[in-house]
Amino acid sequence: MTKLTQWLFGLALLATTWITLNFDLLGLDLPQNYQQVIWPFPVYLLVIFGCYSLATIGYRVATFNDCEDAAKELQEQIKAAKKDLSSKGLKF
């Protein structure tokens, strides 16, 4: 099962539950307090998802590892390329 399929399945399940509870399709006769919480529930989930996304991005940026060996290798390759181009008459 792909990640997209998992997300779509979860969203379909939440949407079905929300519609069922919001329009009282099962005849549960929920108290008014519960109905007031159920109505804006998709907005709550969207805000929670946004906070989770920002926290995840912040964590990944904060723990991004540096590749010092690769940076040194790249600097050496740049020096070698400049030296090769200088020998062919290109001026920097």
PDB file of C-alpha atoms in Angstrom:
ATOM      1  CA  MET A   1       0.000   0.000   0.000  1.00  0.00           C
ATOM      2  CA  THR A   2       1.523   3.319  -1.030  1.00  0.00           C
ATOM      3  CA  LYS A   3       1.669   6.357   1.209  1.00  0.00           C
ATOM      4  CA  LEU A   4      -0.887   8.139  -0.980  1.00  0.00           C
ATOM      5  CA  THR A   5      -3.309   5.232  -0.604  1.00  0.00           C
ATOM      6  CA  GLN A   6      -2.862   5.306   3.169  1.00  0.00           C
ATOM      7  CA  TRP A   7      -3.546   9.048   3.317  1.00  0.00           C
ATOM      8  CA  LEU A   8      -6.594   8.784   1.043  1.00  0.00           C
ATOM      9  CA  PHE A   9      -7.964   5.871   3.058  1.00  0.00           C
ATOM     10  CA  GLY A  10      -7.501   7.814   6.304  1.00  0.00           C
ATOM     11  CA  LEU A  11      -9.121  10.946   4.883  1.00  0.00           C
ATOM     12  CA  ALA A  12     -12.049   8.944   3.513  1.00  0.00           C
ATOM     13  CA  LEU A  13     -12.528   7.281   6.891  1.00  0.00           C
ATOM     14  CA  LEU A  14     -12.450  10.619   8.721  1.00  0.00           C
ATOM     15  CA  ALA A  15     -14.801  12.240   6.192  1.00  0.00           C
ATOM     16  CA  THR A  16     -17.266   9.370   6.449  1.00  0.00           C
ATOM     17  CA  THR A  17     -17.222   9.512  10.238  1.00  0.00           C
ATOM     18  CA  TRP A  18     -17.628  13.303  10.229  1.00  0.00           C
ATOM     19  CA  ILE A  19     -20.551  13.213   7.788  1.00  0.00           C
ATOM     20  CA  THR A  20     -22.219  10.407   9.722  1.00  0.00           C
ATOM     21  CA  LEU A  21     -21.929  12.213  13.049  1.00  0.00           C
ATOM     22  CA  ASN A  22     -22.610  15.693  11.696  1.00  0.00           C
ATOM     23  CA  PHE A  23     -25.830  14.818   9.885  1.00  0.00           C
ATOM     24  CA  ASP A  24     -26.899  12.274  12.543  1.00  0.00           C
ATOM     25  CA  LEU A  25     -27.285   9.440  10.038  1.00  0.00           C
ATOM     26  CA  LEU A  26     -27.187   6.787  12.780  1.00  0.00           C
ATOM     27  CA  GLY A  27     -29.809   8.469  14.941  1.00  0.00           C
ATOM     28  CA  LEU A  28     -27.523   8.813  17.974  1.00  0.00           C
ATOM     29  CA  ASP A  29     -29.055  12.123  19.138  1.00  0.00           C
ATOM     30  CA  LEU A  30     -25.778  13.545  20.389  1.00  0.00           C
ATOM     31  CA  PRO A  31     -25.939  16.426  22.892  1.00  0.00           C
ATOM     32  CA  GLN A  32     -25.561  19.963  21.564  1.00  0.00           C
ATOM     33  CA  ASN A  33     -22.075  20.283  23.083  1.00  0.00           C
ATOM     34  CA  TYR A  34     -20.814  17.346  21.024  1.00  0.00           C
ATOM     35  CA  GLN A  35     -22.397  18.683  17.855  1.00  0.00           C
ATOM     36  CA  GLN A  36     -20.656  22.035  18.380  1.00  0.00           C
ATOM     37  CA  VAL A  37     -17.319  20.240  18.536  1.00  0.00           C
ATOM     38  CA  ILE A  38     -18.016  17.943  15.579  1.00  0.00           C
ATOM     39  CA  TRP A  39     -18.984  20.724  13.147  1.00  0.00           C
ATOM     40  CA  PRO A  40     -15.549  22.528  13.000  1.00  0.00           C
ATOM     41  CA  PHE A  41     -13.546  19.290  13.444  1.00  0.00           C
ATOM     42  CA  PRO A  42     -12.057  19.353   9.879  1.00  0.00           C
ATOM     43  CA  VAL A  43     -10.657  22.819  10.588  1.00  0.00           C
ATOM     44  CA  TYR A  44      -9.098  21.548  13.821  1.00  0.00           C
ATOM     45  CA  LEU A  45      -7.494  18.688  11.922  1.00  0.00           C
ATOM     46  CA  LEU A  46      -6.154  21.061   9.284  1.00  0.00           C
ATOM     47  CA  VAL A  47      -4.565  23.277  11.947  1.00  0.00           C
ATOM     48  CA  ILE A  48      -3.066  20.249  13.701  1.00  0.00           C
ATOM     49  CA  PHE A  49      -1.687  18.963  10.382  1.00  0.00           C
ATOM     50  CA  GLY A  50      -0.127  22.372   9.675  1.00  0.00           C
ATOM     51  CA  CYS A  51       1.524  22.473  13.100  1.00  0.00           C
ATOM     52  CA  TYR A  52       2.829  18.940  12.654  1.00  0.00           C
ATOM     53  CA  SER A  53       4.206  19.798   9.211  1.00  0.00           C
ATOM     54  CA  LEU A  54       5.984  22.905  10.482  1.00  0.00           C
ATOM     55  CA  ALA A  55       7.434  21.008  13.438  1.00  0.00           C
ATOM     56  CA  THR A  56       8.652  18.212  11.172  1.00  0.00           C
ATOM     57  CA  ILE A  57      10.277  20.630   8.731  1.00  0.00           C
ATOM     58  CA  GLY A  58      11.893  22.555  11.598  1.00  0.00           C
ATOM     59  CA  TYR A  59      13.260  19.379  13.138  1.00  0.00           C
ATOM     60  CA  ARG A  60      14.630  18.113   9.835  1.00  0.00           C
ATOM     61  CA  VAL A  61      16.321  21.460   9.128  1.00  0.00           C
ATOM     62  CA  ALA A  62      17.797  21.590  12.649  1.00  0.00           C
ATOM     63  CA  THR A  63      19.207  18.062  12.433  1.00  0.00           C
ATOM     64  CA  PHE A  64      20.439  18.281   8.838  1.00  0.00           C
ATOM     65  CA  ASN A  65      23.910  16.782   8.787  1.00  0.00           C
ATOM     66  CA  ASP A  66      26.841  18.397   7.035  1.00  0.00           C
ATOM     67  CA  CYS A  67      28.969  16.341   4.675  1.00  0.00           C
ATOM     68  CA  GLU A  68      32.405  17.813   5.365  1.00  0.00           C
ATOM     69  CA  ASP A  69      34.241  15.131   3.390  1.00  0.00           C
ATOM     70  CA  ALA A  70      32.089  15.754   0.347  1.00  0.00           C
ATOM     71  CA  ALA A  71      32.605  19.516   0.687  1.00  0.00           C
ATOM     72  CA  LYS A  72      36.396  19.077   0.781  1.00  0.00           C
ATOM     73  CA  GLU A  73      36.270  16.777  -2.239  1.00  0.00           C
ATOM     74  CA  LEU A  74      34.150  19.296  -4.138  1.00  0.00           C
ATOM     75  CA  GLN A  75      36.587  22.120  -3.297  1.00  0.00           C
ATOM     76  CA  GLU A  76      39.463  20.009  -4.603  1.00  0.00           C
ATOM     77  CA  GLN A  77      37.569  19.299  -7.821  1.00  0.00           C
ATOM     78  CA  ILE A  78      36.882  23.025  -8.262  1.00  0.00           C
ATOM     79  CA  LYS A  79      40.589  23.820  -7.800  1.00  0.00           C
ATOM     80  CA  ALA A  80      41.533  21.123 -10.304  1.00  0.00           C
ATOM     81  CA  ALA A  81      38.988  22.427 -12.826  1.00  0.00           C
ATOM     82  CA  LYS A  82      40.263  26.004 -12.415  1.00  0.00           C
ATOM     83  CA  LYS A  83      43.838  24.832 -12.871  1.00  0.00           C
ATOM     84  CA  ASP A  84      42.881  22.872 -16.002  1.00  0.00           C
ATOM     85  CA  LEU A  85      40.948  25.805 -17.477  1.00  0.00           C
ATOM     86  CA  SER A  86      43.777  28.223 -16.627  1.00  0.00           C
ATOM     87  CA  SER A  87      46.192  25.993 -18.523  1.00  0.00           C
ATOM     88  CA  LYS A  88      43.903  26.246 -21.543  1.00  0.00           C
ATOM     89  CA  GLY A  89      43.949  30.062 -21.441  1.00  0.00           C
ATOM     90  CA  LEU A  90      40.828  30.949 -19.452  1.00  0.00           C
ATOM     91  CA  LYS A  91      41.330  33.780 -16.967  1.00  0.00           C
ATOM     92  CA  PHE A  92      39.358  34.058 -13.709  1.00  0.00           C
TER      93      PHE A  92
END
